[in-house]
Amino acid sequence: MKCLIRRTAFFFLVLAAVLAAGAAAGCAGEKSQSKPAESSDKEAGTEGIETEEGPKIGISIYRYDDTFMKLYRSELKQYLEETYHAQVIMRNAGGDQKEQDRQIREFIDSKCAGIIINPVEASAAGRIADTSSQAGIPLVFINSEPDESERNRWKEQHMAVSSVETDSKQAGTYQGEIILENPGKGDKNHDGILSYVMIKGEAGSDAARYRTEYSIKALTDAGVKTEELFSGTGNWNREEGKKLAAQALSTYGPRIDVIFCNNDAMANGALEAVEEAGMTPGKDVYLVGVDALQETVGYIKEGKIAGTVLNDHQGQSKTAADTLIRLIQGEDAETRYLVDYIKVTMNSTFHNWKGDD
Ligand code: BGC
């Protein structure tokens, strides 16, 4: 029975792992198929591929050089084209809200049937919703968490606007739980206090705020004493994550038990810094991220990163596209859809399972 339970758990976790690997494999495939998009990564601009039929959909992404949003936008475009034969006009806002506003006007002028926006600034959501609503064009927000009061307004004013989100509190909680699964509940140097470094995403982002807050809350809720040695904003970016980790390591070295990173790109950078500092990741220090990038899942298998949390860009793409199409067809939709995160801790799972077999 015990064995069966373990096998079931193993199956579920392997499923999570496969999902993660599949997501990442999608990344690699997309990358090679969409060279023109990659070459325009650095500048705000155009990437328009149109097919003969289906609704014209305008999509604006906050920045093309964001590793996770590369996966998301490729998946979204592919799903819209394959499922709805949509003509997708994809644009890079390049981190500039004014540029994104201009792109929205372009979508309206070119008579798009629907718009999908990954906002540069979360606070622009109300204005963007008004602009598309006044033009009579349904809108779906992705990868952002518009305020509840804003979402209520869409409903009250019968606006064809929806939002596909994830619960960043859930992601943070999972990160904390992943650390708790390690010997000494993550207190690697057994001094009774879990001393950590926090590498955060963009300032002002709810995802950064809640992943930070809830990862530590999971530890304190489990009765673990914590102390923050260092924290910094790495803007979701690998190089910045690496720089911050290097800074923390040079100041606090072996005192650090855990380096929490709000996403995997920064965790991959932090891992490089740990290795360059001559420490053994997974032994001298634990690392944890969010997204389940293929590279990170590889490090988890090698025991270098304790775990990550799958940010299901495939589920989010499908939900966003299906919702937009429903709105275009004049059907009702919720103002908010939540897509679950999934914990990915492959290395420890493989280990447990082998022991049981
Ligand atoms: C992802 C990050 C990404 C950010 C962009 C988050 O949901 O986890 O990897 O950089 O979105 O806004």
Short mmCIF file of N, CA and C and ligand atoms in Angstrom, two decimals, residues 62 66 68-69 143 211 236 263 290-291 311, ligand 1:
data_model
loop_
_atom_site.label_atom_id
_atom_site.label_comp_id
_atom_site.label_asym_id
_atom_site.label_seq_id
_atom_site.Cartn_x
_atom_site.Cartn_y
_atom_site.Cartn_z
N TYR A 62 4.99 42.85 -22.96
CA TYR A 62 5.71 43.96 -22.29
C TYR A 62 7.17 44.06 -22.72
N ASP A 66 12.19 38.97 -22.28
CA ASP A 66 11.88 38.26 -21.04
C ASP A 66 11.78 36.76 -21.36
N PHE A 68 10.62 34.03 -19.87
CA PHE A 68 9.33 33.34 -19.72
C PHE A 68 8.31 33.83 -20.75
N MET A 69 8.29 35.13 -21.01
CA MET A 69 7.30 35.65 -21.96
C MET A 69 7.61 35.21 -23.40
N ASN A 143 -0.69 37.59 -17.82
CA ASN A 143 0.50 37.77 -16.99
C ASN A 143 0.47 39.04 -16.15
N ARG A 211 5.23 36.47 -4.37
CA ARG A 211 6.15 35.32 -4.32
C ARG A 211 7.14 35.52 -3.18
N TRP A 236 13.66 40.21 -13.04
CA TRP A 236 13.35 38.95 -13.75
C TRP A 236 14.50 38.50 -14.65
N ASN A 263 12.01 34.16 -10.01
CA ASN A 263 11.80 33.36 -11.23
C ASN A 263 13.07 32.55 -11.55
N VAL A 290 10.94 29.97 -9.93
CA VAL A 290 9.56 29.80 -10.42
C VAL A 290 9.62 29.84 -11.95
N ASP A 291 8.86 29.03 -12.62
CA ASP A 291 8.61 28.99 -14.07
C ASP A 291 8.78 27.57 -14.63
N ASN A 311 5.10 27.48 -14.04
CA ASN A 311 4.22 28.59 -14.41
C ASN A 311 3.64 28.18 -15.77
C1 BGC B 1 7.36 35.03 -14.68
C2 BGC B 1 8.68 35.69 -14.89
C3 BGC B 1 8.53 36.80 -15.92
C4 BGC B 1 7.45 37.76 -15.48
C5 BGC B 1 7.24 38.83 -16.49
C6 BGC B 1 6.33 36.07 -14.31
O1 BGC B 1 5.08 35.45 -14.19
O2 BGC B 1 7.48 34.07 -13.67
O3 BGC B 1 9.64 34.77 -15.35
O4 BGC B 1 9.77 37.44 -16.05
O5 BGC B 1 6.26 37.05 -15.30
O6 BGC B 1 6.24 39.71 -16.09
#
